[in-house]
Short mmCIF file of C-alpha atoms in Angstrom, two decimals:
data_model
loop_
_atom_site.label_atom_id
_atom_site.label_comp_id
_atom_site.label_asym_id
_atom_site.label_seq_id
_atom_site.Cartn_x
_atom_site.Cartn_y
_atom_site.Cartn_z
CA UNK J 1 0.00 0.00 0.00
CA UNK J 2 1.15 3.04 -1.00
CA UNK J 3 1.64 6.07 1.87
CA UNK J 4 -0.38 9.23 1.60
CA UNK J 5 2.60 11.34 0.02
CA UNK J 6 3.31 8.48 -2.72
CA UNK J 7 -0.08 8.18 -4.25
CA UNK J 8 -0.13 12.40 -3.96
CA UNK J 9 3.34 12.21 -6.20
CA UNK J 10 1.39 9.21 -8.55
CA UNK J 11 -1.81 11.42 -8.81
CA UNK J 12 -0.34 14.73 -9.96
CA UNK J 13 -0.04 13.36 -13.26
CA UNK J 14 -3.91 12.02 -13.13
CA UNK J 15 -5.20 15.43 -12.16
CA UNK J 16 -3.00 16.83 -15.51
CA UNK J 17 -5.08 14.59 -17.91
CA UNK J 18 -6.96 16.55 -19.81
CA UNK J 19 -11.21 15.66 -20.43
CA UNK J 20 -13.74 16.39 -22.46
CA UNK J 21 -17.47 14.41 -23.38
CA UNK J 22 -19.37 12.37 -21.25
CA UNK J 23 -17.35 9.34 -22.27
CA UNK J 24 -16.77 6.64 -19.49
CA UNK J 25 -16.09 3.74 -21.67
CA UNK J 26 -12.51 3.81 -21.50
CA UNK J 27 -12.64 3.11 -17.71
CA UNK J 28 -11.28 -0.27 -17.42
CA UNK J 29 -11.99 -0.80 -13.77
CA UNK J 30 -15.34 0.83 -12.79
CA UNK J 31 -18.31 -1.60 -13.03
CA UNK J 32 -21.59 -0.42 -12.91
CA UNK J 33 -24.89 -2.40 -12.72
CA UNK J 34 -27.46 -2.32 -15.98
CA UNK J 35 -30.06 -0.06 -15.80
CA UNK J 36 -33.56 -1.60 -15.99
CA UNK J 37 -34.56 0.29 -19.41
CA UNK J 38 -32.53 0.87 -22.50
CA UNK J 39 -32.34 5.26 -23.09
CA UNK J 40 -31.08 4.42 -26.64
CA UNK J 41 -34.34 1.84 -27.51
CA UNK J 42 -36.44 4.45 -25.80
CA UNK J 43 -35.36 7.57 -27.86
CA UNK J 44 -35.10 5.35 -31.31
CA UNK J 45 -38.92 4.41 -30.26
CA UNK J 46 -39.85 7.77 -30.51
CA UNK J 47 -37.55 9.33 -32.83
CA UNK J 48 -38.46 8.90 -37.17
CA UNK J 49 -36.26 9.72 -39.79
CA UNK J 50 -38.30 13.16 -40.97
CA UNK J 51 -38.07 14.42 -37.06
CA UNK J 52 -36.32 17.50 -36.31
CA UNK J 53 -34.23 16.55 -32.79
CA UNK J 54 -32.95 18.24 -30.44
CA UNK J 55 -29.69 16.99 -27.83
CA UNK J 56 -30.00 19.30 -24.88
CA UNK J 57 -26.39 19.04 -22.81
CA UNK J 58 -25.07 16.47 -26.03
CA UNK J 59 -21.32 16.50 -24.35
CA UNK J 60 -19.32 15.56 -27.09
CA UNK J 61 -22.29 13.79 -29.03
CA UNK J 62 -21.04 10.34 -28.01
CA UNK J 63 -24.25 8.90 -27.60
CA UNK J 64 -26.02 11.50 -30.47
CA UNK J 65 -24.30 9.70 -33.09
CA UNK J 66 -24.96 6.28 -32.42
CA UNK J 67 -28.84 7.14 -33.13
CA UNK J 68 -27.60 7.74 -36.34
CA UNK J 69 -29.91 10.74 -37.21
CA UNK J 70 -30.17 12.99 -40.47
CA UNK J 71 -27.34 15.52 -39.32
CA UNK J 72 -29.34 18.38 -40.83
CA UNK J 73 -32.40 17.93 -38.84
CA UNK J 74 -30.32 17.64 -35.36
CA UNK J 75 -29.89 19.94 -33.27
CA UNK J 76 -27.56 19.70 -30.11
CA UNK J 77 -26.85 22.39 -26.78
CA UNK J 78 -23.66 22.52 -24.87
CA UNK J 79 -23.17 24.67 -21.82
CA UNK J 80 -19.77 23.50 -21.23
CA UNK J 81 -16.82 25.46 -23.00
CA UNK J 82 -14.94 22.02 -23.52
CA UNK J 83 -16.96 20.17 -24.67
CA UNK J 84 -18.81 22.88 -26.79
CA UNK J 85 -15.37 23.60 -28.60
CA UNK J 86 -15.61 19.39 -29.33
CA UNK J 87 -19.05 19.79 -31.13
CA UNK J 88 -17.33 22.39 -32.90
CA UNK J 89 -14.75 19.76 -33.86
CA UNK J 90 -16.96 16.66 -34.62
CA UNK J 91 -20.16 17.64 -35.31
CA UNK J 92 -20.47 20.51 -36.72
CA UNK J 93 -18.52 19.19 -40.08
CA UNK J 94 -21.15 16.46 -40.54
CA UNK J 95 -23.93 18.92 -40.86
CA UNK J 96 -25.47 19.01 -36.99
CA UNK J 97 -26.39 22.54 -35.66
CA UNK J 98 -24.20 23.34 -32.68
CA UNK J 99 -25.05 25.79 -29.97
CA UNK J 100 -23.60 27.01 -27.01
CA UNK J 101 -26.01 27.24 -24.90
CA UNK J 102 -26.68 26.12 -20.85
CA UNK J 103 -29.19 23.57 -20.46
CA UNK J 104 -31.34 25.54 -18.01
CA UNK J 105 -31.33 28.42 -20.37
CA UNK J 106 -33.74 30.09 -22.74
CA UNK J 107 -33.72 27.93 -25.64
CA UNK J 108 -32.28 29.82 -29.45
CA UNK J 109 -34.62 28.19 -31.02
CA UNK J 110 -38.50 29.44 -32.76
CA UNK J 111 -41.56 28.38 -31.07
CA UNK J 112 -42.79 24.43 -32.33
CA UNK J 113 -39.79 23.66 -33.87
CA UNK J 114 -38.84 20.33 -32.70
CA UNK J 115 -40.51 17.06 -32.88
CA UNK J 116 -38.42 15.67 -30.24
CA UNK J 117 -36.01 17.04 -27.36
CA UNK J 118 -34.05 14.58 -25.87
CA UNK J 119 -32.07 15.15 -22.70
CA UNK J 120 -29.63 12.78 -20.53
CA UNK J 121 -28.33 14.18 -17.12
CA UNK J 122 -28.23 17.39 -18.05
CA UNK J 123 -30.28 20.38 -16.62
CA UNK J 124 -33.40 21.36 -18.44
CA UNK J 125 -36.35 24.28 -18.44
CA UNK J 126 -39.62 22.52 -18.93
CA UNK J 127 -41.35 25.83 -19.99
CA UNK J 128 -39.08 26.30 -22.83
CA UNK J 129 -39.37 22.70 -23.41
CA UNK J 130 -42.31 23.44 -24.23
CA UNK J 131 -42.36 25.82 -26.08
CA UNK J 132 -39.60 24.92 -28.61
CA UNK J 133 -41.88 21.29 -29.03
CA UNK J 134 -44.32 21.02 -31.54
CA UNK J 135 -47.73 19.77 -30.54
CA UNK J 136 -47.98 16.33 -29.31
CA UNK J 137 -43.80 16.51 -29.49
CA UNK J 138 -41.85 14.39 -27.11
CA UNK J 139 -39.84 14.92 -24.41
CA UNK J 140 -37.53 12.36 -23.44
CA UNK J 141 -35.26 12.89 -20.17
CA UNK J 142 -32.95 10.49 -17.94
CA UNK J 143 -31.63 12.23 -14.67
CA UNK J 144 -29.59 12.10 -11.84
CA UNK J 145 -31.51 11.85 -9.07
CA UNK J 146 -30.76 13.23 -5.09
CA UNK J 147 -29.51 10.59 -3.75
CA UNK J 148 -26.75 9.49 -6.39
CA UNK J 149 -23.31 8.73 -5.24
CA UNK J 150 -24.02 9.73 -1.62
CA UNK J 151 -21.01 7.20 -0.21
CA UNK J 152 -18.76 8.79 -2.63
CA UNK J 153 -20.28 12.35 -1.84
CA UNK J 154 -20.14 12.04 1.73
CA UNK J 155 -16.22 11.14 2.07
CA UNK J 156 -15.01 13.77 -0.43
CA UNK J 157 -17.42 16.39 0.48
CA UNK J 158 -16.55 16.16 4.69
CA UNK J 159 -15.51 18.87 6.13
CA UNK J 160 -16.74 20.83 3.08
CA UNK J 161 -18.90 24.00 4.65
CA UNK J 162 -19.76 25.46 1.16
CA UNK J 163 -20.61 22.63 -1.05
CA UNK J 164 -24.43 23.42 -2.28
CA UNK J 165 -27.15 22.03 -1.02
CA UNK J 166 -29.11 18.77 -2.37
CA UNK J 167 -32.81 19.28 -3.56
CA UNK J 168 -34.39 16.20 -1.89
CA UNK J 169 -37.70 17.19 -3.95
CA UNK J 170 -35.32 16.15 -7.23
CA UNK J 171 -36.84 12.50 -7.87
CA UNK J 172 -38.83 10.57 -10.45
CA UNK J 173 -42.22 11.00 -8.93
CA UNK J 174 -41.79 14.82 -7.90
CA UNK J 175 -40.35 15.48 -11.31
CA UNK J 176 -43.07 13.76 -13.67
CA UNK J 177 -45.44 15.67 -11.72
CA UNK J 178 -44.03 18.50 -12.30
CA UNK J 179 -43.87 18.18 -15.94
CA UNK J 180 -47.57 16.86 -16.29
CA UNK J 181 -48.91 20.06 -14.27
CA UNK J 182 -46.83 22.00 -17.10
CA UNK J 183 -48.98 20.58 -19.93
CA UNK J 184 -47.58 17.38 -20.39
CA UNK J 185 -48.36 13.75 -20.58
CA UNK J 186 -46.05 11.42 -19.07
CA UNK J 187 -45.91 8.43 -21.08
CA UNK J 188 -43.45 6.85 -18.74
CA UNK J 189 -41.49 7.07 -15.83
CA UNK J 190 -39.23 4.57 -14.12
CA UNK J 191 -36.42 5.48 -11.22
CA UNK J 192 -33.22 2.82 -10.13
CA UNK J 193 -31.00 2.84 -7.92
CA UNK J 194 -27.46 0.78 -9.50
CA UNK J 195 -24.53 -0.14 -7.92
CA UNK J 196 -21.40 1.49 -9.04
CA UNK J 197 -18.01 0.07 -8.31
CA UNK J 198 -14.50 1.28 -8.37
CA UNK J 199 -11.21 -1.19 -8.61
CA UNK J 200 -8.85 1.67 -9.34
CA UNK J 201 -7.65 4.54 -7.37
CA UNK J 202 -6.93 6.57 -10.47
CA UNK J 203 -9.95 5.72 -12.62
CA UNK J 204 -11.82 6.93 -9.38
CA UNK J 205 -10.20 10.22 -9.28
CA UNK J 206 -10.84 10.59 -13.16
CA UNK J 207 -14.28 9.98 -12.76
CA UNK J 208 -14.61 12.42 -9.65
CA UNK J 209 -12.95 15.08 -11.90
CA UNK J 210 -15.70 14.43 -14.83
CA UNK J 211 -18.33 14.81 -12.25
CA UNK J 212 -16.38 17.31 -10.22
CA UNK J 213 -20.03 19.59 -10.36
CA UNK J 214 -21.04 16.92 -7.23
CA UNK J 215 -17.87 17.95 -5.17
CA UNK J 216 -16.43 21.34 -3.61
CA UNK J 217 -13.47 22.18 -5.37
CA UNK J 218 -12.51 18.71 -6.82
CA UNK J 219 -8.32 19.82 -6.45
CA UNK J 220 -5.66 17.11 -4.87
CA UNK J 221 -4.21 19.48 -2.64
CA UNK J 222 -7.90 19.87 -1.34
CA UNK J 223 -8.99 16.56 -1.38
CA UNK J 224 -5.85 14.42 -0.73
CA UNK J 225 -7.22 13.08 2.50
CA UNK J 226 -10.14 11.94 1.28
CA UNK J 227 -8.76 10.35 -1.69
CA UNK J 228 -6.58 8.41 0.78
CA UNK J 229 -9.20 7.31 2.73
CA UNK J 230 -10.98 5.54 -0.42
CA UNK J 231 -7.83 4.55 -1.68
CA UNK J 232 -7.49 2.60 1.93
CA UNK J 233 -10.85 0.79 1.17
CA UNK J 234 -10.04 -0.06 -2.42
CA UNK J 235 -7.07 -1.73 -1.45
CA UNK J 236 -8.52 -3.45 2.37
CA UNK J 237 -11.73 -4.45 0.12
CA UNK J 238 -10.64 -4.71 -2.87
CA UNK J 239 -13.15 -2.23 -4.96
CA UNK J 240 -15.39 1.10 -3.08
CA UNK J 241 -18.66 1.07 -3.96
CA UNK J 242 -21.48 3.72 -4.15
CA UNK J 243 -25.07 3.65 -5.33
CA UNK J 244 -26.14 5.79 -7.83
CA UNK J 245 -30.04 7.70 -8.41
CA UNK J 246 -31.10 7.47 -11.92
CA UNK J 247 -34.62 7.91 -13.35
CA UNK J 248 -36.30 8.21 -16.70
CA UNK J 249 -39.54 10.17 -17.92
CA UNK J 250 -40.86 10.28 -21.11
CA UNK J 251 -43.88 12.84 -21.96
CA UNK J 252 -45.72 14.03 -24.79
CA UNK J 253 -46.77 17.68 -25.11
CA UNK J 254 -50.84 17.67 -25.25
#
């Protein structure tokens, strides 16, 4: 086992790696458990060849092109500077309308314009939402829900006086209601709760720095300690393991 200052010296290097996207597949060592639905076989359900789409928060469209969608009739939204300037890169040459644009924000875009607005952990304004759909459009959103990653939250957030607060209120049920009192529909809903596990000290960090939104000032001079201390269970246990909050509405615009 390695002592506190030694894994500081091996992580330096881990905290220089640059990201971008909202790709985790290159993680060797993190298993997670299956979801109970299929986001992909959801969104192709609902999404036809003449639709105009919309990718609200698309990263760096690494799961937008796998639906394999007319480029000129989709649309995608990145709030992120990084990843934005990587839509710039990838998509944008094959014909798909970038914008730069936070997904909480007013939406760019005319009034009915899109037959579909999809949306995967990323923030969202229903009443634009709304607005933007056409009538009967769908709306098609998986989130992270309250109580994701609280194990994981609750070691590297400790001592932590200023990390923001948690809206218990953000869950499956309290959300679909929310957008059916808006004028919606919901068409379905499901929540889960999978186990996420971690064999790697350095994958772990990775990952903490790609979600770094969940922690107070994600930095290894800040968090060394707390790194340590899962870095003591990985290697007494063998893997840490947290539970993550994920839920899925669909709903149609009446």
């Amino acid at each position: 086992m390695l002592s506190k200052d030694e894994l500081y010296e091996k992580l330096t290097e881990t905290f220089k790696i640059p990201l971008s996207g909202w790709d985790f597949s290159s993680f060797k060592s993190i298993k997670e458990s299956e979801l109970p639905w299929s986001y992909y076989k959801i969104v192709k359900k609902y999404l036809k060849k003449t639709s105009r789409l919309l990718d609200i928060g698309t990263g760096g469209g690494e799961f937008l092109l796998t639906l394999n969608h007319p480029y000129e009739k989709t649309y995608v939204t990145e709030g992120y500077d990084i990843n934005y300037d990587l839509c710039l890169k990838k998509l944008a040459p094959l014909g798909v309308n970038v914008y730069n644009v936070d997904g909480s924000s007013i939406m760019p875009f005319e009034t009915s314009f899109f037959n579909i607005v999809i949306n995967r952990h990323e923030s969202y304004n229903i009443f634009d939402i709304k607005r933007i759909l056409k009538k009967r459009g769908i709306f098609i959103t998986q989130q992270v829900g309250y109580k994701n990653d609280q194990s994981l939250r609750s070691i590297i957030n400790q001592n932590d006086e200023n990390i923001k607060g948690i809206d218990e209120n953000f869950n499956c049920v309290s959300e679909a209601n929310f957008i059916w009192k808006t004028g919606f529909r919901i068409l379905k809903e499901e929540e889960y709760f999978p186990k996420l596990r971690f064999y790697d000290i350095f994958e772990l960090v990775l990952f903490c720095r790609m979600i770094s939104f969940e922690f107070d000032d994600f930095t290894l001079d800040k968090k060394i300690d707390q790194i340590y201390q899962i870095y003591q269970i990985i290697e007494e246990k063998g893997y840490f393991e947290t539970v993550e909050h994920r839920f899925l509405i669909v709903a149609r615009k009446v």
